[in-house]
Tab-separated table of C-alpha atoms in Angstrom:
chain	number	residue	atom	x	y	z
A	1	MET	CA	-78.484	-55.953	-87.278
A	2	ALA	CA	-82.225	-55.368	-87.047
A	3	THR	CA	-83.802	-55.643	-83.600
A	4	ASP	CA	-87.119	-57.471	-83.215
A	5	PHE	CA	-89.018	-55.067	-80.936
A	6	SER	CA	-92.208	-57.099	-81.152
A	7	LEU	CA	-90.497	-60.097	-79.504
A	8	ILE	CA	-89.124	-57.906	-76.706
A	9	HIS	CA	-92.557	-56.356	-76.254
A	10	ARG	CA	-94.240	-59.784	-75.931
A	11	THR	CA	-91.545	-60.946	-73.495
A	12	CYS	CA	-92.075	-57.908	-71.287
A	13	LYS	CA	-95.841	-58.509	-71.273
A	14	LEU	CA	-95.258	-62.130	-70.231
A	15	VAL	CA	-92.925	-61.077	-67.400
A	16	VAL	CA	-95.435	-58.486	-66.144
A	17	LEU	CA	-98.235	-61.066	-66.311
A	18	LEU	CA	-96.161	-63.576	-64.299
A	19	CYS	CA	-95.350	-60.918	-61.708
A	20	PHE	CA	-99.029	-59.994	-61.389
A	21	LEU	CA	-99.956	-63.666	-61.008
A	22	HIS	CA	-97.310	-64.123	-58.351
A	23	ILE	CA	-98.535	-61.075	-56.429
A	24	SER	CA	-102.149	-62.272	-56.659
A	25	VAL	CA	-101.308	-65.746	-55.315
A	26	THR	CA	-99.230	-64.252	-52.480
A	27	PHE	CA	-102.020	-61.849	-51.516
A	28	PHE	CA	-104.593	-64.668	-51.583
A	29	PHE	CA	-102.582	-66.870	-49.217
A	30	TYR	CA	-101.837	-63.893	-46.976
A	31	VAL	CA	-105.547	-63.077	-46.593
A	32	ARG	CA	-106.345	-66.746	-45.990
A	33	THR	CA	-103.694	-66.908	-43.287
A	34	LEU	CA	-105.228	-63.853	-41.618
A	35	ASP	CA	-108.633	-65.561	-41.597
A	36	ILE	CA	-107.120	-68.668	-40.016
A	37	ARG	CA	-105.361	-66.586	-37.370
A	38	PHE	CA	-108.522	-64.640	-36.627
A	39	SER	CA	-110.609	-67.794	-36.212
A	40	PHE	CA	-107.868	-69.306	-34.042
A	41	VAL	CA	-107.891	-66.246	-31.777
A	42	GLN	CA	-111.694	-66.398	-31.542
A	43	ASN	CA	-111.574	-70.079	-30.609
A	44	GLN	CA	-108.918	-69.396	-27.966
A	45	GLN	CA	-110.949	-66.537	-26.499
A	46	SER	CA	-114.144	-68.585	-26.380
A	47	HIS	CA	-112.256	-71.490	-24.787
A	48	SER	CA	-110.715	-69.131	-22.239
A	49	ASN	CA	-114.104	-67.595	-21.405
A	50	LEU	CA	-115.633	-71.041	-21.058
A	51	THR	CA	-112.856	-72.101	-18.703
A	52	ARG	CA	-113.279	-68.944	-16.613
A	53	LEU	CA	-117.025	-69.494	-16.505
A	54	ARG	CA	-116.537	-73.030	-15.236
A	55	HIS	CA	-114.285	-71.769	-12.456
A	56	GLY	CA	-116.650	-68.910	-11.577
A	57	LEU	CA	-114.253	-66.152	-12.637
A	58	VAL	CA	-116.542	-64.602	-15.288
A	59	PRO	CA	-120.304	-64.232	-14.722
A	60	ALA	CA	-122.612	-65.533	-17.386
A	61	SER	CA	-123.588	-62.884	-19.945
A	62	SER	CA	-126.943	-61.302	-19.177
A	63	SER	CA	-127.374	-59.743	-22.620
A	64	GLY	CA	-129.926	-61.336	-24.895
A	65	THR	CA	-127.612	-61.318	-27.892
A	66	GLU	CA	-126.182	-64.811	-27.374
A	67	PRO	CA	-128.029	-67.784	-28.820
A	68	LYS	CA	-130.410	-69.738	-26.578
A	69	GLU	CA	-128.456	-72.936	-27.077
A	70	THR	CA	-125.256	-71.307	-25.851
A	71	ALA	CA	-127.041	-69.700	-22.902
A	72	THR	CA	-128.621	-73.016	-21.931
A	73	ARG	CA	-125.295	-74.776	-22.189
A	74	ARG	CA	-123.647	-72.127	-20.028
A	75	GLY	CA	-126.490	-72.399	-17.512
A	76	GLN	CA	-125.931	-76.130	-17.262
A	77	GLU	CA	-122.230	-75.538	-16.711
A	78	VAL	CA	-123.000	-73.039	-13.944
A	79	GLU	CA	-125.382	-75.533	-12.350
A	80	ARG	CA	-122.735	-78.252	-12.476
A	81	GLN	CA	-120.167	-75.938	-10.964
A	82	PRO	CA	-120.810	-76.745	-7.237
A	83	THR	CA	-120.577	-80.470	-7.951
A	84	GLU	CA	-117.326	-80.036	-9.857
A	85	ARG	CA	-115.937	-77.866	-7.090
A	86	GLY	CA	-117.008	-80.427	-4.536
A	87	GLN	CA	-115.170	-83.105	-6.468
A	88	ASN	CA	-112.045	-80.955	-6.714
A	89	THR	CA	-111.845	-80.410	-2.958
A	90	THR	CA	-109.981	-83.685	-2.562
A	91	GLU	CA	-106.294	-82.914	-2.716
A	92	GLU	CA	-104.139	-84.718	-5.218
A	93	PRO	CA	-101.646	-87.113	-3.676
A	94	MET	CA	-98.271	-85.476	-3.235
A	95	LYS	CA	-95.429	-86.845	-5.281
A	96	PRO	CA	-92.773	-88.614	-3.230
A	97	LEU	CA	-89.592	-86.611	-2.764
A	98	GLU	CA	-86.399	-87.720	-4.433
A	99	LYS	CA	-83.336	-88.604	-2.417
A	100	CYS	CA	-80.862	-85.829	-1.678
A	101	PRO	CA	-77.620	-85.889	-3.700
A	102	GLU	CA	-74.548	-87.436	-2.120
A	103	THR	CA	-72.760	-84.078	-2.241
A	104	SER	CA	-75.067	-81.290	-1.143
A	105	PRO	CA	-75.234	-78.293	-3.527
A	106	LEU	CA	-75.700	-75.979	-0.519
A	107	LEU	CA	-72.157	-76.283	0.849
A	108	VAL	CA	-70.267	-72.996	1.058
A	109	GLY	CA	-66.743	-74.063	2.022
A	110	PRO	CA	-64.647	-72.755	4.951
A	111	LEU	CA	-66.392	-70.648	7.586
A	112	ARG	CA	-65.060	-67.936	9.855
A	113	VAL	CA	-65.830	-68.751	13.504
A	114	GLU	CA	-65.526	-65.997	16.097
A	115	PHE	CA	-66.259	-66.123	19.822
A	116	ASN	CA	-65.829	-62.439	20.684
A	117	ILE	CA	-69.443	-61.548	19.754
A	118	PRO	CA	-72.022	-63.049	22.149
A	119	VAL	CA	-75.039	-64.866	20.730
A	120	SER	CA	-78.438	-65.534	22.292
A	121	LEU	CA	-80.924	-68.370	22.000
A	122	GLU	CA	-83.453	-65.975	20.451
A	123	GLN	CA	-80.978	-65.096	17.714
A	124	ILE	CA	-80.343	-68.803	17.071
A	125	LYS	CA	-84.088	-69.440	16.730
A	126	ARG	CA	-84.477	-66.464	14.425
A	127	ASP	CA	-81.590	-67.556	12.170
A	128	ASN	CA	-82.813	-71.184	11.972
A	129	PRO	CA	-86.582	-71.056	11.347
A	130	ASN	CA	-86.704	-74.592	9.904
A	131	ILE	CA	-85.647	-76.287	13.137
A	132	LEU	CA	-88.501	-78.405	14.461
A	133	PRO	CA	-89.356	-78.732	18.164
A	134	GLY	CA	-86.856	-80.915	19.992
A	135	GLY	CA	-83.918	-79.723	17.869
A	136	ARG	CA	-84.940	-81.790	14.835
A	137	PHE	CA	-84.374	-80.920	11.189
A	138	ARG	CA	-85.034	-82.617	7.869
A	139	PRO	CA	-84.740	-81.205	4.335
A	140	LYS	CA	-87.998	-80.061	2.760
A	141	ASP	CA	-87.145	-80.639	-0.906
A	142	CYS	CA	-85.539	-84.104	-0.736
A	143	VAL	CA	-85.137	-87.194	1.442
A	144	ALA	CA	-81.919	-87.161	3.459
A	145	LEU	CA	-79.458	-89.983	2.828
A	146	GLN	CA	-78.273	-90.005	6.453
A	147	LYS	CA	-79.977	-89.674	9.813
A	148	VAL	CA	-77.749	-88.220	12.504
A	149	ALA	CA	-78.183	-87.880	16.264
A	150	VAL	CA	-75.902	-85.309	17.906
A	151	ILE	CA	-75.619	-85.881	21.668
A	152	ILE	CA	-74.096	-83.061	23.715
A	153	PRO	CA	-73.086	-83.817	27.325
A	154	PHE	CA	-73.776	-80.531	29.082
A	155	ARG	CA	-72.763	-79.062	32.418
A	156	LYS	CA	-72.612	-75.328	33.239
A	157	ARG	CA	-71.301	-74.180	29.848
A	158	ASP	CA	-74.146	-72.060	28.560
A	159	GLU	CA	-72.065	-69.774	26.350
A	160	HIS	CA	-70.251	-72.679	24.700
A	161	LEU	CA	-73.576	-74.382	23.970
A	162	LYS	CA	-74.941	-71.208	22.350
A	163	PHE	CA	-71.911	-70.901	20.086
A	164	TRP	CA	-72.190	-74.574	19.144
A	165	LEU	CA	-75.860	-74.203	18.183
A	166	TYR	CA	-75.189	-70.924	16.371
A	167	TYR	CA	-72.454	-72.311	14.103
A	168	LEU	CA	-73.289	-76.009	13.775
A	169	HIS	CA	-77.015	-75.835	12.991
A	170	PRO	CA	-76.456	-74.081	9.624
A	171	VAL	CA	-73.584	-76.445	8.776
A	172	LEU	CA	-75.723	-79.532	9.391
A	173	GLN	CA	-78.645	-78.061	7.447
A	174	ARG	CA	-76.485	-77.279	4.424
A	175	GLN	CA	-75.363	-80.924	4.424
A	176	GLN	CA	-79.037	-81.894	3.944
A	177	LEU	CA	-79.027	-84.256	6.917
A	178	ASP	CA	-82.003	-85.552	8.840
A	179	TYR	CA	-80.663	-84.823	12.293
A	180	GLY	CA	-81.564	-84.132	15.881
A	181	VAL	CA	-79.584	-82.401	18.611
A	182	TYR	CA	-79.938	-83.837	22.132
A	183	VAL	CA	-78.488	-81.865	25.022
A	184	ILE	CA	-77.903	-84.314	27.872
A	185	ASN	CA	-77.612	-82.594	31.209
A	186	GLN	CA	-75.380	-84.306	33.734
A	187	VAL	CA	-76.859	-85.188	37.107
A	188	GLU	CA	-75.405	-84.338	40.502
A	189	PRO	CA	-74.122	-87.705	41.762
A	190	LEU	CA	-75.164	-87.134	45.378
A	191	THR	CA	-78.544	-85.413	45.044
A	192	GLY	CA	-79.695	-86.782	41.666
A	193	LEU	CA	-80.779	-83.283	40.620
A	194	ASN	CA	-80.110	-81.741	37.248
A	195	LEU	CA	-77.368	-79.164	37.204
A	196	ASP	CA	-77.778	-75.728	35.704
A	197	LEU	CA	-79.238	-75.916	32.201
A	198	PRO	CA	-80.471	-73.121	29.944
A	199	ALA	CA	-84.218	-72.705	30.070
A	200	GLU	CA	-84.465	-72.984	26.241
A	201	ARG	CA	-82.307	-74.823	23.740
């Protein structure tokens, strides 16, 4: 059977031509994409420089290479800068805090309580920096669901009071309560004077 080499030759030429066309189209779109990316990067850089100039982070260019129109526009922006800064001095209103969850995510479970190691009021202050004056505490990141007043009748039991404050303050804080601790010192019935009470609590 005779083979038609001319037909095979024409078919090969057609395939090569299609491949070349495909490569040309691919290269064209690749170069075009590079141009788009390059212009996008230039726009982003100019926008970033303009933003920095408005905020005073980058000084205006002193070289004479930039167009007059751009230099004038930048000069106007620099002149407007004190006014814009003056307008921005007013603080934005703070968003209201959300309510704390019913079950606090800060709970840690059972605690080990020991009374053989003495604690001091300075240590209690150091371990609980968020306690406000007067023994008050409220969560900073949410609004507490409950407000609690803890009243402690006190009379000549300094060490017990220190242990109570040392262990119970963290527990109440982890429950995300808005609470206050009030140490009520009992009064001598005959003299009306306060009995011994720690100087700080």
